[in-house]
PDB file of C-alpha atoms in Angstrom:
ATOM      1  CA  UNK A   1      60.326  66.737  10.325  1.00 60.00           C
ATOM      2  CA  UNK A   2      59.772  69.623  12.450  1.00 67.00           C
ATOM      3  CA  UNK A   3      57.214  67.817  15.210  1.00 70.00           C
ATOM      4  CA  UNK A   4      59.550  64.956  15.419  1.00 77.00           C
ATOM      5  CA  UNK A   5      63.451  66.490  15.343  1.00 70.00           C
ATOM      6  CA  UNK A   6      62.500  70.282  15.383  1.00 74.00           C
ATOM      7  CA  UNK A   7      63.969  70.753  12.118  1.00 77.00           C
ATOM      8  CA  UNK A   8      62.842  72.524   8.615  1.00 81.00           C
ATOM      9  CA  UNK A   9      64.588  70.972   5.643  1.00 82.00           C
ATOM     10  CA  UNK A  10      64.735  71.363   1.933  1.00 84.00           C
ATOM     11  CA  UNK A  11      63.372  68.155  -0.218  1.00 87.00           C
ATOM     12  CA  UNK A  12      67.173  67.714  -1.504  1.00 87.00           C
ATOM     13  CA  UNK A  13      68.521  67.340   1.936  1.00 86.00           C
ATOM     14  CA  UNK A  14      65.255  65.210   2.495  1.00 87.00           C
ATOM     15  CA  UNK A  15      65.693  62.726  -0.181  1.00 90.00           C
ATOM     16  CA  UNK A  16      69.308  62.405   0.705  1.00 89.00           C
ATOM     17  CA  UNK A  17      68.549  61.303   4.223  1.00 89.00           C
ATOM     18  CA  UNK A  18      65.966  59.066   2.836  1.00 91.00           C
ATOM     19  CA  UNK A  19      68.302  57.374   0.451  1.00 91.00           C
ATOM     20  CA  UNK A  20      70.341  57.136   3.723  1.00 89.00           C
ATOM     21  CA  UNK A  21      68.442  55.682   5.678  1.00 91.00           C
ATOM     22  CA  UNK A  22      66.907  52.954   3.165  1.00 93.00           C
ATOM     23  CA  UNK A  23      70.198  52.468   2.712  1.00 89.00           C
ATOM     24  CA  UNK A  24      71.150  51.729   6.399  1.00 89.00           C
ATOM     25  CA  UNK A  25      67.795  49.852   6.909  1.00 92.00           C
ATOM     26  CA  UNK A  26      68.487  47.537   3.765  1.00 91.00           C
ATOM     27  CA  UNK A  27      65.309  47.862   2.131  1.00 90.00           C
ATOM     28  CA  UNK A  28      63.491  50.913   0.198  1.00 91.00           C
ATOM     29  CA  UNK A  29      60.036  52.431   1.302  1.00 88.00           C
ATOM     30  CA  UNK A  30      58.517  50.789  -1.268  1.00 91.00           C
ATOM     31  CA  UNK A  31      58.700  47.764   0.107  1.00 91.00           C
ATOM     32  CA  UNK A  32      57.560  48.409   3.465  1.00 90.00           C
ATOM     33  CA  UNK A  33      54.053  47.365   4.292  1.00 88.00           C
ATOM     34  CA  UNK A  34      54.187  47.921   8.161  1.00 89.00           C
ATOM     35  CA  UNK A  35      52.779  50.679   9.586  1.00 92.00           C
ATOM     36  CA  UNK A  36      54.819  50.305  12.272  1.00 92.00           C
ATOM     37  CA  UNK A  37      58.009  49.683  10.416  1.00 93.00           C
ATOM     38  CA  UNK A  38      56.921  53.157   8.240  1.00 93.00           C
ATOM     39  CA  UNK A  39      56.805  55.304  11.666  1.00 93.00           C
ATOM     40  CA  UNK A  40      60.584  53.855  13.071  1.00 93.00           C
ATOM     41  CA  UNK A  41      61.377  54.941   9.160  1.00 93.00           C
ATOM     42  CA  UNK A  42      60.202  57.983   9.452  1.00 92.00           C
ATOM     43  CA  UNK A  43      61.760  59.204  12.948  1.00 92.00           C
ATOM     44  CA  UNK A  44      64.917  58.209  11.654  1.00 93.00           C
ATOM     45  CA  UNK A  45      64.605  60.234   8.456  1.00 92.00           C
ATOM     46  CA  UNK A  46      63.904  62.893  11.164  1.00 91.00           C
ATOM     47  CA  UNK A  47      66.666  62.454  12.897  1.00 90.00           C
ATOM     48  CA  UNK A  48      68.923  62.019   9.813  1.00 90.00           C
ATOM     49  CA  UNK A  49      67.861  65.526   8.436  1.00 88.00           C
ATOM     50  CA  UNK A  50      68.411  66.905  12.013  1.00 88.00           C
ATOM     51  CA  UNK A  51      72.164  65.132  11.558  1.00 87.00           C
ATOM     52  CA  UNK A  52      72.608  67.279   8.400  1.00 85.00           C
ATOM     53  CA  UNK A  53      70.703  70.658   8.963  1.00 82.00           C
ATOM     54  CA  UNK A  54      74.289  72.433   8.930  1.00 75.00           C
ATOM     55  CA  UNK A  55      75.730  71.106   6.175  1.00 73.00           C
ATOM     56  CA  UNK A  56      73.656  68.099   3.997  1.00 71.00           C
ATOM     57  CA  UNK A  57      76.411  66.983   2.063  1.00 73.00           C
ATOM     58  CA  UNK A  58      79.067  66.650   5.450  1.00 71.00           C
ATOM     59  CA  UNK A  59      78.182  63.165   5.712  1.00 75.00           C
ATOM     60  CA  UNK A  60      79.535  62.317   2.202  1.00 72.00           C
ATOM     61  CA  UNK A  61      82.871  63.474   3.138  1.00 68.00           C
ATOM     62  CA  UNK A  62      83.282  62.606   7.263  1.00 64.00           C
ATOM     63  CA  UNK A  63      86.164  60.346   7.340  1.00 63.00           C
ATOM     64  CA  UNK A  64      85.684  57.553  10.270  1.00 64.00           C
ATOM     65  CA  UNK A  65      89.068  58.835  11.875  1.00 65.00           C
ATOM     66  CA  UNK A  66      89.632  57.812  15.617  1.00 64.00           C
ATOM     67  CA  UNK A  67      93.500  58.043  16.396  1.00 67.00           C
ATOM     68  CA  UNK A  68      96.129  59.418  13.743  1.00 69.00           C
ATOM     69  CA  UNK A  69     100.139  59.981  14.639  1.00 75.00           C
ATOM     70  CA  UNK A  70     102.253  62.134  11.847  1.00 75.00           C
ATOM     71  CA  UNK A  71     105.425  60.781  13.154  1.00 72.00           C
ATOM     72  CA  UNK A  72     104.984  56.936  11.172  1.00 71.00           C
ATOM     73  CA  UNK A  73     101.450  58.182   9.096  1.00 72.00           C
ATOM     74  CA  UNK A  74      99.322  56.161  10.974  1.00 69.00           C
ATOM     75  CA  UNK A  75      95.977  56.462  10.785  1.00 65.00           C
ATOM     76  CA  UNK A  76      93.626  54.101  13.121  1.00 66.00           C
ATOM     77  CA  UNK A  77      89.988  54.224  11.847  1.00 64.00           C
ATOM     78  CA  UNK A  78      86.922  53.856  13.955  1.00 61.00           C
ATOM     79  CA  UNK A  79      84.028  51.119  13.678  1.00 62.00           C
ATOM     80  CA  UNK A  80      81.650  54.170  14.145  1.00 57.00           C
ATOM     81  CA  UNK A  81      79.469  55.194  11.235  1.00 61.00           C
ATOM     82  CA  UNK A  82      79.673  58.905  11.320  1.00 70.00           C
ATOM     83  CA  UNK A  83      77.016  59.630   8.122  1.00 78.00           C
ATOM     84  CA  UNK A  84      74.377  57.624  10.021  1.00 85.00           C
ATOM     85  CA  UNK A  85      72.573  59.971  12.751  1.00 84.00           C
ATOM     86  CA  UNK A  86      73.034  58.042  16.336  1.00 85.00           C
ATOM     87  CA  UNK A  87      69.336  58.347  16.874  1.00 88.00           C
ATOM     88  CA  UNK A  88      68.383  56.854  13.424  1.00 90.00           C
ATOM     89  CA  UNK A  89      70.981  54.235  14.401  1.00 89.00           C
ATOM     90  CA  UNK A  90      68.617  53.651  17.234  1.00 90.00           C
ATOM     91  CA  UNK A  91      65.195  54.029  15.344  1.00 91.00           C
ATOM     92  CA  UNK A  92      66.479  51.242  12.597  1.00 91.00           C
ATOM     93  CA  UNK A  93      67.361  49.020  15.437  1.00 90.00           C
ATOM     94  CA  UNK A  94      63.686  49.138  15.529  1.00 90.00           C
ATOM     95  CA  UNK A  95      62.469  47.527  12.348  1.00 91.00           C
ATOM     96  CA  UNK A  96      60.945  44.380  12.250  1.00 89.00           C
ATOM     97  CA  UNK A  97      63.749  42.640  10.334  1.00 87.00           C
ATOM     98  CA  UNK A  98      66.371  44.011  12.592  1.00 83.00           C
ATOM     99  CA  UNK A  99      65.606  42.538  15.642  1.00 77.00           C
ATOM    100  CA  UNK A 100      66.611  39.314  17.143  1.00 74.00           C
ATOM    101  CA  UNK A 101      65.277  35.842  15.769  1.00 72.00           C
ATOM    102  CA  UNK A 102      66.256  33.380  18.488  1.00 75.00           C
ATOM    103  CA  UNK A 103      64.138  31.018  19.576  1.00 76.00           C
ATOM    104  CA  UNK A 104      63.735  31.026  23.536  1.00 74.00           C
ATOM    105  CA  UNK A 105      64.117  27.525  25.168  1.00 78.00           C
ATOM    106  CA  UNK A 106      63.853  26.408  29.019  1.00 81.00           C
ATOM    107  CA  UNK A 107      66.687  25.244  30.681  1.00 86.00           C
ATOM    108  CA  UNK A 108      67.528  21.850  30.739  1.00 86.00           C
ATOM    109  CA  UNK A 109      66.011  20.137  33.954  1.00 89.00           C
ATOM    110  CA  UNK A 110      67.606  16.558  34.152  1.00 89.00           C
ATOM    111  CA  UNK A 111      65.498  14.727  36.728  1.00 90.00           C
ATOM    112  CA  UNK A 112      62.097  15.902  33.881  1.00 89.00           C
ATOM    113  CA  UNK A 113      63.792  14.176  31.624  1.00 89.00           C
ATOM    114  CA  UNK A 114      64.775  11.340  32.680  1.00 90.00           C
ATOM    115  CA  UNK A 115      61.356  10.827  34.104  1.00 89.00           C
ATOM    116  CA  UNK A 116      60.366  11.754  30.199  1.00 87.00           C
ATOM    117  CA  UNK A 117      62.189   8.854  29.112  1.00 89.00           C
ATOM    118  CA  UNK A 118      61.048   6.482  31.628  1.00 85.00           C
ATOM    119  CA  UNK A 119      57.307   7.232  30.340  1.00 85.00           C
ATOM    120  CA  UNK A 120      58.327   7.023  26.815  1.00 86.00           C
ATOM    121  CA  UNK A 121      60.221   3.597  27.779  1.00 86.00           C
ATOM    122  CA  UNK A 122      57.210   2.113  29.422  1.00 82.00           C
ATOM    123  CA  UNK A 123      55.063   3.737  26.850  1.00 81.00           C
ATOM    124  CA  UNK A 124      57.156   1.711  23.859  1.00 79.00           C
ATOM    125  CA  UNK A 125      57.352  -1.401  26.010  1.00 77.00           C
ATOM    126  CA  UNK A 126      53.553  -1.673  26.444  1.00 71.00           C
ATOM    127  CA  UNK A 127      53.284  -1.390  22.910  1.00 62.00           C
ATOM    128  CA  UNK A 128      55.403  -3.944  22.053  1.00 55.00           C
ATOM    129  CA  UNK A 129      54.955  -6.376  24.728  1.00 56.00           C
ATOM    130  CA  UNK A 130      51.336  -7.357  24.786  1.00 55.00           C
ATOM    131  CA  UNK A 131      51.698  -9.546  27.970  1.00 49.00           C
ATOM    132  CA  UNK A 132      52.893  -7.108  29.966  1.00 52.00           C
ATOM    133  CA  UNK A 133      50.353  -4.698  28.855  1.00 51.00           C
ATOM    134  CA  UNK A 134      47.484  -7.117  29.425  1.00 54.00           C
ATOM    135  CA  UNK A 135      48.191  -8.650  32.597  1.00 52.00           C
ATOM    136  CA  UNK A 136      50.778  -5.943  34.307  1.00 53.00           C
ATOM    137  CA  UNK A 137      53.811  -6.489  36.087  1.00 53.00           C
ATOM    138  CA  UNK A 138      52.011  -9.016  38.454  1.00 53.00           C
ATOM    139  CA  UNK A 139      52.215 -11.684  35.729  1.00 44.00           C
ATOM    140  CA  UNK A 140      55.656 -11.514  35.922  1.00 45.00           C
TER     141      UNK A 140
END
């Protein structure tokens, strides 16, 4: 932890983040195989344990509290999740199974394809016109 986030923790506060941050990624260490999957897990135990030097068990108890008026007890909570580190936020982003799986396409150029389906066309005719395909479009 120290050469990554600068921080000395205890193995409680280190198996908390842990459980944290398995939790956040969706899967346990266990059943990581990447290498590169196991280093984005690691900095972002890092960073987790950095979150909770002060006080490990804060993040238990943070509510996620962005506007609140006594007057009719209204209490507007955030989208925000404050017992996940920002930078482990970041570092998760990073896993394999958390980043994007579209499928990049060309745009669509009209004049290719209608010259596609010319080819096809002639393509299908010759095969089903033998005459044509014999003698060509003089015969005709």
């Amino acid at each position: 932890m120290m050469s990554i986030a600068g921080v000395s923790v205890d193995n409680a506060t280190l198996l908390r983040a842990q459980g944290i941050i398995e939790t956040a990624a969706g899967r346990p260490e266990e059943m990581i195989t990447g290498t590169t999957d196991l280093l984005w897990l690691k900095k972002a135990t890092a960073y987790q344990c950095a979150y909770m030097e002060d006080d490990p068990m804060s993040v238990f108890e943070q509510p996620n509290l962005e506007s609140a008026t006594q007057g009719d007890n209204k209490m507007v909570f955030g989208d925000h999740d404050v017992w996940l580190s920002p930078l482990a936020e970041r570092a998760l982003g990073n896993l394999s199974w958390k980043k994007s799986r579209s499928i990049k396409t060309k745009p669509f150029d009209y004049r290719a394809e209608v010259k596609r389906q010319g080819v096809e066309t002639a393509r299908m005719r010759d095969r089903w016109w033998p005459f044509h395909a014999t003698y060509g479009d003089e015969a005709l």
